[in-house]
């Protein structure tokens, strides 16, 4: 994307010239990666994400139908240069039509003439029973959330005793050939730091790619405390006491900084990632655009504004109209999330309602 500098009232003004057919913004970034939330509901209640009693779920009529979701993905892929689609939530496996939505997306062609890369972020509960149909529909990869290998700690953290189900889901994803199977772990002080080392050994032994995530202020209101968040530097120090690792190199627009782990007696070599969204934000390289389950477009997890696509879609807007709305919204994408700055405040929606 071209960046132009011109003089205006004596001052130099830099603007990005966004070509047609892509989702560009004023900072020269182009969004190629669409995160689609398929539902705001969930069968777990991870403490950093949802209150024990759940949330006020979206009314059914507000949630996009399967056909509406595929139509909006089509607009993004065919008209706006999106090349990757990740299905998330809430828990996307709760969506009955998931395989059909995946099949619909797999039938699309990107500006490079290939099917978009399709992935799923899931808590893994019930994945073993669904993975066959999802892979057959065109799913390429899965990310499975797992915050502890200790059954009691997992049950306390997720407020549901489902660790065995998650482990079955992981094994089934690997057996279905959806490799690399990625594992996401949010690290919380005084809660699951003791899991950091066992989780990495476990993932290396099974060939899963583990990524530790800094807790973000996107859960239950007032539930985030910077002091309780375990920063990436601390996670790396902890890992350094047990593993030998070296930087894996450039990460491009990927959120995780990756490390190559040397083999040892109890595990083979492998990789580990750390997603330092709070202490080392990667907003400058962000290539994401987001669609909520009720058809609201968000340019950032932390955005305070949304653009309604469901209303125009249901009122008969053409693909071109929808693409223009989407492009216009992206031009106003903020430079960064601003966590830690004086003006920062948590968005009204939580992670599970936006789609993590
Ligand atoms: N239910 C699915 C799952 O748990 O993978 C998909 C949705 S969940 C919101 C997506 C990811 O966001 C999970 O890996 C979860 O651990 C992460 N997440 C949720 N709340 C978070 C928070 N406050 N900070 C950091 N990550 C969070
Ligand atoms: Fe559900 Fe995922 Fe949130 Fe846990 S992190 S409560 S599994 S949406």
mmCIF file of C-alpha atoms and ligand atoms in Angstrom:
data_model
loop_
_atom_site.group_PDB
_atom_site.id
_atom_site.type_symbol
_atom_site.label_atom_id
_atom_site.label_comp_id
_atom_site.label_asym_id
_atom_site.label_seq_id
_atom_site.Cartn_x
_atom_site.Cartn_y
_atom_site.Cartn_z
ATOM 1 C CA UNK A 1 0.000 0.000 0.000
ATOM 2 C CA UNK A 2 1.368 3.439 -0.931
ATOM 3 C CA UNK A 3 1.963 6.077 1.731
ATOM 4 C CA UNK A 4 1.747 9.689 0.500
ATOM 5 C CA UNK A 5 3.136 12.736 2.254
ATOM 6 C CA UNK A 6 1.814 16.194 1.340
ATOM 7 C CA UNK A 7 1.836 19.706 2.777
ATOM 8 C CA UNK A 8 -1.377 21.011 4.303
ATOM 9 C CA UNK A 9 -1.509 24.451 5.981
ATOM 10 C CA UNK A 10 2.266 24.325 6.258
ATOM 11 C CA UNK A 11 2.331 20.939 8.021
ATOM 12 C CA UNK A 12 3.347 17.597 6.525
ATOM 13 C CA UNK A 13 0.400 15.200 6.372
ATOM 14 C CA UNK A 14 0.953 11.507 5.708
ATOM 15 C CA UNK A 15 -1.918 9.502 4.291
ATOM 16 C CA UNK A 16 -2.207 5.938 3.093
ATOM 17 C CA UNK A 17 -3.631 5.370 -0.375
ATOM 18 C CA UNK A 18 -5.737 2.265 0.027
ATOM 19 C CA UNK A 19 -6.136 0.349 -3.243
ATOM 20 C CA UNK A 20 -9.563 -1.006 -4.201
ATOM 21 C CA UNK A 21 -10.272 -4.573 -3.175
ATOM 22 C CA UNK A 22 -8.427 -4.568 0.150
ATOM 23 C CA UNK A 23 -9.158 -3.600 3.727
ATOM 24 C CA UNK A 24 -6.544 -0.942 4.336
ATOM 25 C CA UNK A 25 -6.276 1.660 7.056
ATOM 26 C CA UNK A 26 -4.705 5.062 7.540
ATOM 27 C CA UNK A 27 -1.562 3.500 9.017
ATOM 28 C CA UNK A 28 -0.704 1.413 5.975
ATOM 29 C CA UNK A 29 -1.930 -1.907 7.371
ATOM 30 C CA UNK A 30 -3.973 -4.326 5.258
ATOM 31 C CA UNK A 31 -6.348 -6.802 6.930
ATOM 32 C CA UNK A 32 -6.128 -10.311 5.446
ATOM 33 C CA UNK A 33 -7.279 -12.280 8.471
ATOM 34 C CA UNK A 34 -10.972 -12.413 9.429
ATOM 35 C CA UNK A 35 -12.064 -13.616 12.879
ATOM 36 C CA UNK A 36 -15.693 -14.709 12.891
ATOM 37 C CA UNK A 37 -17.522 -15.245 16.161
ATOM 38 C CA UNK A 38 -20.189 -17.901 15.630
ATOM 39 C CA UNK A 39 -21.856 -17.580 19.021
ATOM 40 C CA UNK A 40 -21.369 -15.667 22.273
ATOM 41 C CA UNK A 41 -22.410 -18.741 24.311
ATOM 42 C CA UNK A 42 -20.087 -21.203 25.928
ATOM 43 C CA UNK A 43 -20.158 -24.508 27.800
ATOM 44 C CA UNK A 44 -17.236 -23.452 30.056
ATOM 45 C CA UNK A 45 -16.851 -20.424 32.341
ATOM 46 C CA UNK A 46 -13.113 -19.672 32.318
ATOM 47 C CA UNK A 47 -12.620 -17.181 35.138
ATOM 48 C CA UNK A 48 -10.616 -14.702 33.016
ATOM 49 C CA UNK A 49 -13.297 -14.700 30.323
ATOM 50 C CA UNK A 50 -16.780 -15.068 31.829
ATOM 51 C CA UNK A 51 -18.525 -14.714 35.165
ATOM 52 C CA UNK A 52 -19.706 -17.984 36.769
ATOM 53 C CA UNK A 53 -23.339 -17.195 35.951
ATOM 54 C CA UNK A 54 -22.591 -16.573 32.260
ATOM 55 C CA UNK A 55 -23.566 -13.396 30.430
ATOM 56 C CA UNK A 56 -26.727 -11.945 28.909
ATOM 57 C CA UNK A 57 -26.663 -14.001 25.723
ATOM 58 C CA UNK A 58 -27.540 -12.411 22.399
ATOM 59 C CA UNK A 59 -31.200 -12.847 21.397
ATOM 60 C CA UNK A 60 -31.479 -15.642 18.809
ATOM 61 C CA UNK A 61 -32.952 -13.342 16.162
ATOM 62 C CA UNK A 62 -29.940 -11.045 16.419
ATOM 63 C CA UNK A 63 -27.476 -13.844 15.684
ATOM 64 C CA UNK A 64 -26.556 -14.227 12.028
ATOM 65 C CA UNK A 65 -27.884 -17.345 10.313
ATOM 66 C CA UNK A 66 -25.435 -19.802 8.732
ATOM 67 C CA UNK A 67 -26.254 -18.429 5.273
ATOM 68 C CA UNK A 68 -25.721 -14.816 6.437
ATOM 69 C CA UNK A 69 -22.340 -15.702 7.904
ATOM 70 C CA UNK A 70 -21.197 -17.389 4.698
ATOM 71 C CA UNK A 71 -22.435 -14.391 2.692
ATOM 72 C CA UNK A 72 -20.362 -11.957 4.780
ATOM 73 C CA UNK A 73 -17.293 -14.198 4.585
ATOM 74 C CA UNK A 74 -17.819 -14.252 0.818
ATOM 75 C CA UNK A 75 -17.835 -10.428 0.765
ATOM 76 C CA UNK A 76 -14.601 -10.348 2.776
ATOM 77 C CA UNK A 77 -12.815 -12.991 0.696
ATOM 78 C CA UNK A 78 -14.114 -12.165 -2.776
ATOM 79 C CA UNK A 79 -14.265 -8.360 -2.519
ATOM 80 C CA UNK A 80 -11.861 -7.351 0.238
ATOM 81 C CA UNK A 81 -8.739 -9.484 -0.053
ATOM 82 C CA UNK A 82 -9.252 -11.590 3.081
ATOM 83 C CA UNK A 83 -7.181 -14.791 2.862
ATOM 84 C CA UNK A 84 -7.586 -16.437 6.265
ATOM 85 C CA UNK A 85 -10.749 -17.058 8.265
ATOM 86 C CA UNK A 86 -10.753 -18.155 11.890
ATOM 87 C CA UNK A 87 -13.982 -19.333 13.533
ATOM 88 C CA UNK A 88 -14.262 -18.535 17.200
ATOM 89 C CA UNK A 89 -16.731 -17.394 19.873
ATOM 90 C CA UNK A 90 -17.922 -18.072 22.611
ATOM 91 C CA UNK A 91 -17.547 -21.731 21.834
ATOM 92 C CA UNK A 92 -17.848 -22.299 18.077
ATOM 93 C CA UNK A 93 -18.490 -26.042 18.504
ATOM 94 C CA UNK A 94 -21.864 -25.082 20.004
ATOM 95 C CA UNK A 95 -22.906 -23.924 16.553
ATOM 96 C CA UNK A 96 -24.837 -26.783 14.929
ATOM 97 C CA UNK A 97 -24.242 -25.571 11.391
ATOM 98 C CA UNK A 98 -20.470 -25.264 11.848
ATOM 99 C CA UNK A 99 -19.522 -27.878 9.229
ATOM 100 C CA UNK A 100 -21.841 -26.250 6.682
ATOM 101 C CA UNK A 101 -20.372 -22.792 7.382
ATOM 102 C CA UNK A 102 -16.857 -24.205 6.956
ATOM 103 C CA UNK A 103 -17.852 -25.912 3.711
ATOM 104 C CA UNK A 104 -19.347 -22.643 2.442
ATOM 105 C CA UNK A 105 -16.138 -20.745 3.248
ATOM 106 C CA UNK A 106 -13.968 -23.496 1.754
ATOM 107 C CA UNK A 107 -15.782 -23.080 -1.557
ATOM 108 C CA UNK A 108 -14.649 -19.431 -1.869
ATOM 109 C CA UNK A 109 -11.528 -18.268 -3.716
ATOM 110 C CA UNK A 110 -9.186 -15.536 -2.516
ATOM 111 C CA UNK A 111 -7.487 -12.909 -4.667
ATOM 112 C CA UNK A 112 -4.699 -15.485 -5.017
ATOM 113 C CA UNK A 113 -7.093 -18.007 -6.550
ATOM 114 C CA UNK A 114 -7.055 -20.484 -3.666
ATOM 115 C CA UNK A 115 -9.461 -21.390 -0.859
ATOM 116 C CA UNK A 116 -9.045 -19.235 2.259
ATOM 117 C CA UNK A 117 -7.100 -20.861 5.088
ATOM 118 C CA UNK A 118 -9.733 -21.980 7.616
ATOM 119 C CA UNK A 119 -9.072 -22.474 11.303
ATOM 120 C CA UNK A 120 -11.005 -22.883 14.521
ATOM 121 C CA UNK A 121 -10.317 -21.632 18.049
ATOM 122 C CA UNK A 122 -12.083 -23.927 20.496
ATOM 123 C CA UNK A 123 -12.026 -25.148 24.060
ATOM 124 C CA UNK A 124 -11.885 -28.646 22.546
ATOM 125 C CA UNK A 125 -14.874 -30.082 24.464
ATOM 126 C CA UNK A 126 -16.628 -32.464 22.058
ATOM 127 C CA UNK A 127 -14.097 -31.855 19.303
ATOM 128 C CA UNK A 128 -13.278 -35.574 19.100
ATOM 129 C CA UNK A 129 -16.840 -36.247 17.923
ATOM 130 C CA UNK A 130 -16.907 -33.424 15.370
ATOM 131 C CA UNK A 131 -13.398 -33.300 13.948
ATOM 132 C CA UNK A 132 -14.075 -35.786 11.119
ATOM 133 C CA UNK A 133 -16.922 -33.773 9.618
ATOM 134 C CA UNK A 134 -15.113 -30.468 10.159
ATOM 135 C CA UNK A 135 -11.933 -31.670 8.434
ATOM 136 C CA UNK A 136 -14.012 -33.132 5.603
ATOM 137 C CA UNK A 137 -15.768 -29.753 5.243
ATOM 138 C CA UNK A 138 -12.411 -28.039 4.693
ATOM 139 C CA UNK A 139 -11.089 -27.039 8.119
ATOM 140 C CA UNK A 140 -7.287 -26.651 7.954
ATOM 141 C CA UNK A 141 -6.192 -26.077 11.552
ATOM 142 C CA UNK A 142 -7.323 -25.830 15.166
ATOM 143 C CA UNK A 143 -6.195 -23.871 18.230
ATOM 144 C CA UNK A 144 -7.308 -25.486 21.469
ATOM 145 C CA UNK A 145 -7.380 -23.650 24.779
ATOM 146 C CA UNK A 146 -5.879 -25.518 27.715
ATOM 147 C CA UNK A 147 -4.825 -23.689 30.873
ATOM 148 C CA UNK A 148 -3.888 -26.621 33.104
ATOM 149 C CA UNK A 149 -3.069 -30.328 32.966
ATOM 150 C CA UNK A 150 -4.116 -30.737 36.564
ATOM 151 C CA UNK A 151 -7.726 -31.910 36.568
ATOM 152 C CA UNK A 152 -8.721 -30.080 39.735
ATOM 153 C CA UNK A 153 -7.038 -26.864 38.692
ATOM 154 C CA UNK A 154 -8.592 -27.077 35.231
ATOM 155 C CA UNK A 155 -12.026 -27.629 36.775
ATOM 156 C CA UNK A 156 -11.563 -24.666 39.119
ATOM 157 C CA UNK A 157 -10.352 -22.406 36.331
ATOM 158 C CA UNK A 158 -12.930 -23.370 33.694
ATOM 159 C CA UNK A 159 -15.592 -23.945 36.384
ATOM 160 C CA UNK A 160 -16.338 -27.244 34.640
ATOM 161 C CA UNK A 161 -14.623 -30.645 35.091
ATOM 162 C CA UNK A 162 -13.839 -31.155 31.384
ATOM 163 C CA UNK A 163 -10.090 -31.768 31.149
ATOM 164 C CA UNK A 164 -10.445 -35.367 29.829
ATOM 165 C CA UNK A 165 -12.746 -34.087 27.037
ATOM 166 C CA UNK A 166 -10.191 -31.441 26.020
ATOM 167 C CA UNK A 167 -7.365 -33.996 25.914
ATOM 168 C CA UNK A 168 -9.506 -36.241 23.698
ATOM 169 C CA UNK A 169 -10.175 -33.274 21.430
ATOM 170 C CA UNK A 170 -6.467 -32.534 21.117
ATOM 171 C CA UNK A 171 -5.614 -36.138 20.260
ATOM 172 C CA UNK A 172 -8.444 -36.296 17.731
ATOM 173 C CA UNK A 173 -7.284 -33.103 15.991
ATOM 174 C CA UNK A 174 -3.757 -34.483 15.645
ATOM 175 C CA UNK A 175 -5.063 -37.865 14.443
ATOM 176 C CA UNK A 176 -7.175 -36.076 11.825
ATOM 177 C CA UNK A 177 -3.967 -34.533 10.478
ATOM 178 C CA UNK A 178 -4.806 -30.912 11.317
ATOM 179 C CA UNK A 179 -1.196 -30.163 12.214
ATOM 180 C CA UNK A 180 0.302 -28.187 13.744
ATOM 181 C CA UNK A 181 -2.300 -28.420 16.496
ATOM 182 C CA UNK A 182 -1.884 -25.224 18.497
ATOM 183 C CA UNK A 183 -2.586 -24.919 22.206
ATOM 184 C CA UNK A 184 -3.430 -21.581 23.876
ATOM 185 C CA UNK A 185 -2.695 -21.032 27.560
ATOM 186 C CA UNK A 186 -3.533 -17.867 29.476
ATOM 187 C CA UNK A 187 -1.130 -17.588 32.420
ATOM 188 C CA UNK A 188 -2.439 -16.116 35.668
ATOM 189 C CA UNK A 189 -0.482 -15.304 38.779
ATOM 190 C CA UNK A 190 -1.184 -17.614 41.667
ATOM 191 C CA UNK A 191 -3.526 -19.691 39.518
ATOM 192 C CA UNK A 192 -1.678 -21.743 36.902
ATOM 193 C CA UNK A 193 1.991 -20.709 36.880
ATOM 194 C CA UNK A 194 2.767 -24.249 38.088
ATOM 195 C CA UNK A 195 1.336 -25.505 34.788
ATOM 196 C CA UNK A 196 3.722 -23.609 32.531
ATOM 197 C CA UNK A 197 6.526 -26.187 32.523
ATOM 198 C CA UNK A 198 4.361 -29.364 32.477
ATOM 199 C CA UNK A 199 2.246 -27.893 29.687
ATOM 200 C CA UNK A 200 5.259 -27.221 27.499
ATOM 201 C CA UNK A 201 6.729 -30.706 28.138
ATOM 202 C CA UNK A 202 3.345 -32.247 27.324
ATOM 203 C CA UNK A 203 2.970 -30.239 24.117
ATOM 204 C CA UNK A 204 6.521 -30.971 22.946
ATOM 205 C CA UNK A 205 6.013 -34.695 23.545
ATOM 206 C CA UNK A 206 2.782 -34.707 21.522
ATOM 207 C CA UNK A 207 3.968 -32.358 18.803
ATOM 208 C CA UNK A 208 1.441 -29.647 19.753
ATOM 209 C CA UNK A 209 2.524 -26.032 19.404
ATOM 210 C CA UNK A 210 1.980 -24.201 22.673
ATOM 211 C CA UNK A 211 1.493 -20.442 22.944
ATOM 212 C CA UNK A 212 1.322 -18.687 26.286
ATOM 213 C CA UNK A 213 -0.950 -15.631 26.337
ATOM 214 C CA UNK A 214 -0.847 -12.591 28.589
ATOM 215 C CA UNK A 215 -4.218 -12.018 30.201
ATOM 216 C CA UNK A 216 -5.989 -9.040 28.632
ATOM 217 C CA UNK A 217 -8.617 -6.690 30.107
ATOM 218 C CA UNK A 218 -11.463 -8.297 28.168
ATOM 219 C CA UNK A 219 -13.092 -10.541 30.756
ATOM 220 C CA UNK A 220 -15.685 -9.871 33.472
ATOM 221 C CA UNK A 221 -15.781 -6.182 34.428
ATOM 222 C CA UNK A 222 -13.130 -5.147 36.929
ATOM 223 C CA UNK A 223 -11.694 -8.691 36.707
ATOM 224 C CA UNK A 224 -8.348 -7.618 35.260
ATOM 225 C CA UNK A 225 -5.494 -6.525 37.394
ATOM 226 C CA UNK A 226 -2.180 -5.741 35.771
ATOM 227 C CA UNK A 227 -0.346 -7.149 38.779
ATOM 228 C CA UNK A 228 -2.120 -10.521 38.396
ATOM 229 C CA UNK A 229 -1.171 -10.748 34.733
ATOM 230 C CA UNK A 230 2.010 -12.756 34.204
ATOM 231 C CA UNK A 231 4.025 -10.756 31.655
ATOM 232 C CA UNK A 232 5.797 -12.447 28.747
ATOM 233 C CA UNK A 233 9.213 -11.660 30.246
ATOM 234 C CA UNK A 234 8.307 -13.591 33.383
ATOM 235 C CA UNK A 235 6.973 -16.544 31.393
ATOM 236 C CA UNK A 236 10.251 -16.663 29.450
ATOM 237 C CA UNK A 237 12.281 -16.523 32.659
ATOM 238 C CA UNK A 238 10.261 -19.434 34.037
ATOM 239 C CA UNK A 239 10.774 -21.420 30.830
ATOM 240 C CA UNK A 240 14.482 -20.567 30.810
ATOM 241 C CA UNK A 241 14.935 -22.435 34.106
ATOM 242 C CA UNK A 242 13.787 -25.693 32.459
ATOM 243 C CA UNK A 243 14.279 -25.453 28.691
ATOM 244 C CA UNK A 244 16.939 -24.323 26.262
ATOM 245 C CA UNK A 245 15.502 -22.151 23.523
ATOM 246 C CA UNK A 246 16.488 -19.644 20.846
ATOM 247 C CA UNK A 247 14.418 -17.106 18.880
ATOM 248 C CA UNK A 248 12.664 -18.656 15.860
ATOM 249 C CA UNK A 249 12.971 -15.474 13.778
ATOM 250 C CA UNK A 250 10.638 -12.972 12.134
ATOM 251 C CA UNK A 251 6.956 -13.392 13.035
ATOM 252 C CA UNK A 252 5.370 -11.086 10.424
ATOM 253 C CA UNK A 253 1.786 -10.337 11.422
ATOM 254 C CA UNK A 254 1.522 -13.377 13.747
ATOM 255 C CA UNK A 255 0.701 -12.397 17.337
ATOM 256 C CA UNK A 256 3.056 -14.963 18.889
ATOM 257 C CA UNK A 257 6.761 -14.433 19.186
ATOM 258 C CA UNK A 258 8.154 -17.938 18.677
ATOM 259 C CA UNK A 259 11.118 -19.812 20.126
ATOM 260 C CA UNK A 260 12.835 -23.048 19.074
ATOM 261 C CA UNK A 261 13.149 -25.422 22.010
ATOM 262 C CA UNK A 262 16.149 -27.779 22.097
ATOM 263 C CA UNK A 263 15.508 -31.503 22.723
ATOM 264 C CA UNK A 264 16.057 -32.974 26.214
ATOM 265 C CA UNK A 265 15.628 -36.389 27.881
ATOM 266 C CA UNK A 266 11.892 -35.982 28.481
ATOM 267 C CA UNK A 267 10.887 -34.219 25.271
ATOM 268 C CA UNK A 268 11.884 -33.775 21.621
ATOM 269 C CA UNK A 269 12.679 -30.384 20.066
ATOM 270 C CA UNK A 270 9.819 -28.109 19.127
ATOM 271 C CA UNK A 271 8.478 -24.591 19.290
ATOM 272 C CA UNK A 272 6.847 -22.410 21.876
ATOM 273 C CA UNK A 273 5.193 -19.031 21.420
ATOM 274 C CA UNK A 274 4.415 -16.132 23.721
ATOM 275 C CA UNK A 275 1.655 -13.667 22.903
ATOM 276 C CA UNK A 276 2.558 -10.454 24.702
ATOM 277 C CA UNK A 277 -0.545 -8.475 23.759
ATOM 278 C CA UNK A 278 -0.220 -6.228 26.812
ATOM 279 C CA UNK A 279 3.514 -5.741 27.396
ATOM 280 C CA UNK A 280 4.643 -5.799 23.733
ATOM 281 C CA UNK A 281 1.605 -4.986 21.581
ATOM 282 C CA UNK A 282 1.854 -5.952 17.911
ATOM 283 C CA UNK A 283 -0.796 -3.457 16.736
ATOM 284 C CA UNK A 284 1.583 -1.983 14.152
ATOM 285 C CA UNK A 285 1.539 -5.280 12.230
ATOM 286 C CA UNK A 286 -2.138 -6.137 12.870
ATOM 287 C CA UNK A 287 -3.834 -7.727 9.860
ATOM 288 C CA UNK A 288 -7.136 -8.608 11.546
ATOM 289 C CA UNK A 289 -10.754 -7.696 10.996
ATOM 290 C CA UNK A 290 -13.571 -9.110 13.142
ATOM 291 C CA UNK A 291 -17.205 -10.046 12.783
ATOM 292 C CA UNK A 292 -19.344 -10.683 15.860
ATOM 293 C CA UNK A 293 -22.065 -13.339 16.003
ATOM 294 C CA UNK A 294 -24.697 -10.582 15.697
ATOM 295 C CA UNK A 295 -23.172 -9.176 12.541
ATOM 296 C CA UNK A 296 -21.187 -6.246 13.917
ATOM 297 C CA UNK A 297 -17.873 -5.464 12.299
ATOM 298 C CA UNK A 298 -15.009 -4.564 14.632
ATOM 299 C CA UNK A 299 -11.612 -3.363 13.492
ATOM 300 C CA UNK A 300 -9.958 -4.237 16.820
ATOM 301 C CA UNK A 301 -10.620 -6.362 19.927
ATOM 302 C CA UNK A 302 -10.493 -3.135 21.945
ATOM 303 C CA UNK A 303 -12.568 -0.936 19.626
ATOM 304 C CA UNK A 304 -15.349 1.126 21.176
ATOM 305 C CA UNK A 305 -17.271 1.424 17.948
ATOM 306 C CA UNK A 306 -18.780 -1.214 15.689
ATOM 307 C CA UNK A 307 -20.249 -1.090 12.212
ATOM 308 C CA UNK A 308 -23.558 -2.838 11.722
ATOM 309 C CA UNK A 309 -23.473 -5.213 8.759
ATOM 310 C CA UNK A 310 -26.508 -7.275 9.788
ATOM 311 C CA UNK A 311 -29.015 -4.429 9.304
ATOM 312 C CA UNK A 312 -27.916 -3.553 5.754
ATOM 313 C CA UNK A 313 -27.535 -7.269 4.897
ATOM 314 C CA UNK A 314 -31.111 -8.009 6.000
ATOM 315 C CA UNK A 315 -32.361 -4.865 4.256
ATOM 316 C CA UNK A 316 -31.067 -6.172 0.923
ATOM 317 C CA UNK A 317 -27.651 -4.504 0.551
ATOM 318 C CA UNK A 318 -25.567 -5.768 -2.360
ATOM 319 C CA UNK A 319 -22.142 -7.352 -1.910
ATOM 320 C CA UNK A 320 -20.607 -4.137 -3.212
ATOM 321 C CA UNK A 321 -22.539 -2.040 -0.667
ATOM 322 C CA UNK A 322 -21.432 -4.328 2.174
ATOM 323 C CA UNK A 323 -17.819 -4.291 0.972
ATOM 324 C CA UNK A 324 -17.863 -0.469 0.888
ATOM 325 C CA UNK A 325 -19.222 -0.298 4.442
ATOM 326 C CA UNK A 326 -16.493 -2.687 5.590
ATOM 327 C CA UNK A 327 -13.759 -0.757 3.786
ATOM 328 C CA UNK A 328 -14.963 2.561 5.187
ATOM 329 C CA UNK A 329 -14.903 1.191 8.736
ATOM 330 C CA UNK A 330 -11.361 -0.079 8.309
ATOM 331 C CA UNK A 331 -10.053 3.268 7.154
ATOM 332 C CA UNK A 332 -10.806 4.492 10.686
ATOM 333 C CA UNK A 333 -9.029 1.601 12.456
ATOM 334 C CA UNK A 334 -7.117 2.929 15.468
ATOM 335 C CA UNK A 335 -3.324 2.742 15.579
ATOM 336 C CA UNK A 336 -3.302 0.582 18.703
ATOM 337 C CA UNK A 337 -5.267 -0.668 21.691
ATOM 338 C CA UNK A 338 -3.717 1.717 24.204
ATOM 339 C CA UNK A 339 -3.744 -0.666 27.210
ATOM 340 C CA UNK A 340 -1.700 1.008 29.909
ATOM 341 C CA UNK A 341 -2.346 4.536 28.633
ATOM 342 C CA UNK A 342 -4.275 7.048 30.711
ATOM 343 C CA UNK A 343 -7.332 7.090 28.434
ATOM 344 C CA UNK A 344 -7.698 3.312 28.163
ATOM 345 C CA UNK A 345 -10.975 1.747 29.182
ATOM 346 C CA UNK A 346 -12.226 -1.746 28.566
ATOM 347 C CA UNK A 347 -14.717 -2.170 25.705
ATOM 348 C CA UNK A 348 -18.337 -2.918 26.614
ATOM 349 C CA UNK A 349 -18.206 -6.390 25.046
ATOM 350 C CA UNK A 350 -16.112 -9.114 26.609
ATOM 351 C CA UNK A 351 -13.773 -11.421 24.696
ATOM 352 C CA UNK A 352 -16.377 -14.190 24.412
ATOM 353 C CA UNK A 353 -18.872 -11.839 22.815
ATOM 354 C CA UNK A 354 -16.382 -10.257 20.424
ATOM 355 C CA UNK A 355 -14.696 -13.488 19.379
ATOM 356 C CA UNK A 356 -11.176 -14.094 20.648
HETATM 357 N N1 LIG B 1 -14.068 -20.851 23.451
HETATM 358 C C1 LIG B 1 -12.965 -20.895 22.562
HETATM 359 C C2 LIG B 1 -11.657 -21.075 23.312
HETATM 360 O O1 LIG B 1 -11.668 -20.955 24.538
HETATM 361 O O2 LIG B 1 -10.658 -21.330 22.654
HETATM 362 C C3 LIG B 1 -12.870 -19.702 21.645
HETATM 363 C C4 LIG B 1 -13.147 -18.349 22.238
HETATM 364 S S1 LIG B 1 -11.997 -17.816 23.458
HETATM 365 C C5 LIG B 1 -12.658 -16.219 23.824
HETATM 366 C C6 LIG B 1 -10.555 -17.526 22.465
HETATM 367 C C7 LIG B 1 -9.264 -17.398 23.197
HETATM 368 O O3 LIG B 1 -9.296 -16.224 23.967
HETATM 369 C C8 LIG B 1 -8.952 -18.540 24.149
HETATM 370 O O4 LIG B 1 -7.659 -19.044 23.878
HETATM 371 C C9 LIG B 1 -8.974 -17.888 25.512
HETATM 372 O O5 LIG B 1 -8.059 -18.485 26.391
HETATM 373 C C10 LIG B 1 -8.601 -16.466 25.166
HETATM 374 N N2 LIG B 1 -9.049 -15.484 26.150
HETATM 375 C C11 LIG B 1 -10.263 -15.323 26.674
HETATM 376 N N3 LIG B 1 -10.299 -14.290 27.536
HETATM 377 C C12 LIG B 1 -9.045 -13.783 27.570
HETATM 378 C C13 LIG B 1 -8.419 -12.711 28.261
HETATM 379 N N4 LIG B 1 -9.089 -11.950 29.113
HETATM 380 N N5 LIG B 1 -7.113 -12.489 28.019
HETATM 381 C C14 LIG B 1 -6.410 -13.258 27.162
HETATM 382 N N6 LIG B 1 -6.944 -14.267 26.466
HETATM 383 C C15 LIG B 1 -8.243 -14.543 26.672
HETATM 384 FE FE1 LIG B 2 -15.632 -20.233 26.907
HETATM 385 FE FE2 LIG B 2 -13.402 -19.862 25.505
HETATM 386 FE FE3 LIG B 2 -14.280 -17.993 27.248
HETATM 387 FE FE4 LIG B 2 -13.346 -20.277 28.206
HETATM 388 S S1 LIG B 2 -12.181 -18.753 26.998
HETATM 389 S S2 LIG B 2 -15.258 -19.239 28.842
HETATM 390 S S3 LIG B 2 -13.966 -21.694 26.664
HETATM 391 S S4 LIG B 2 -15.281 -18.603 25.378
#
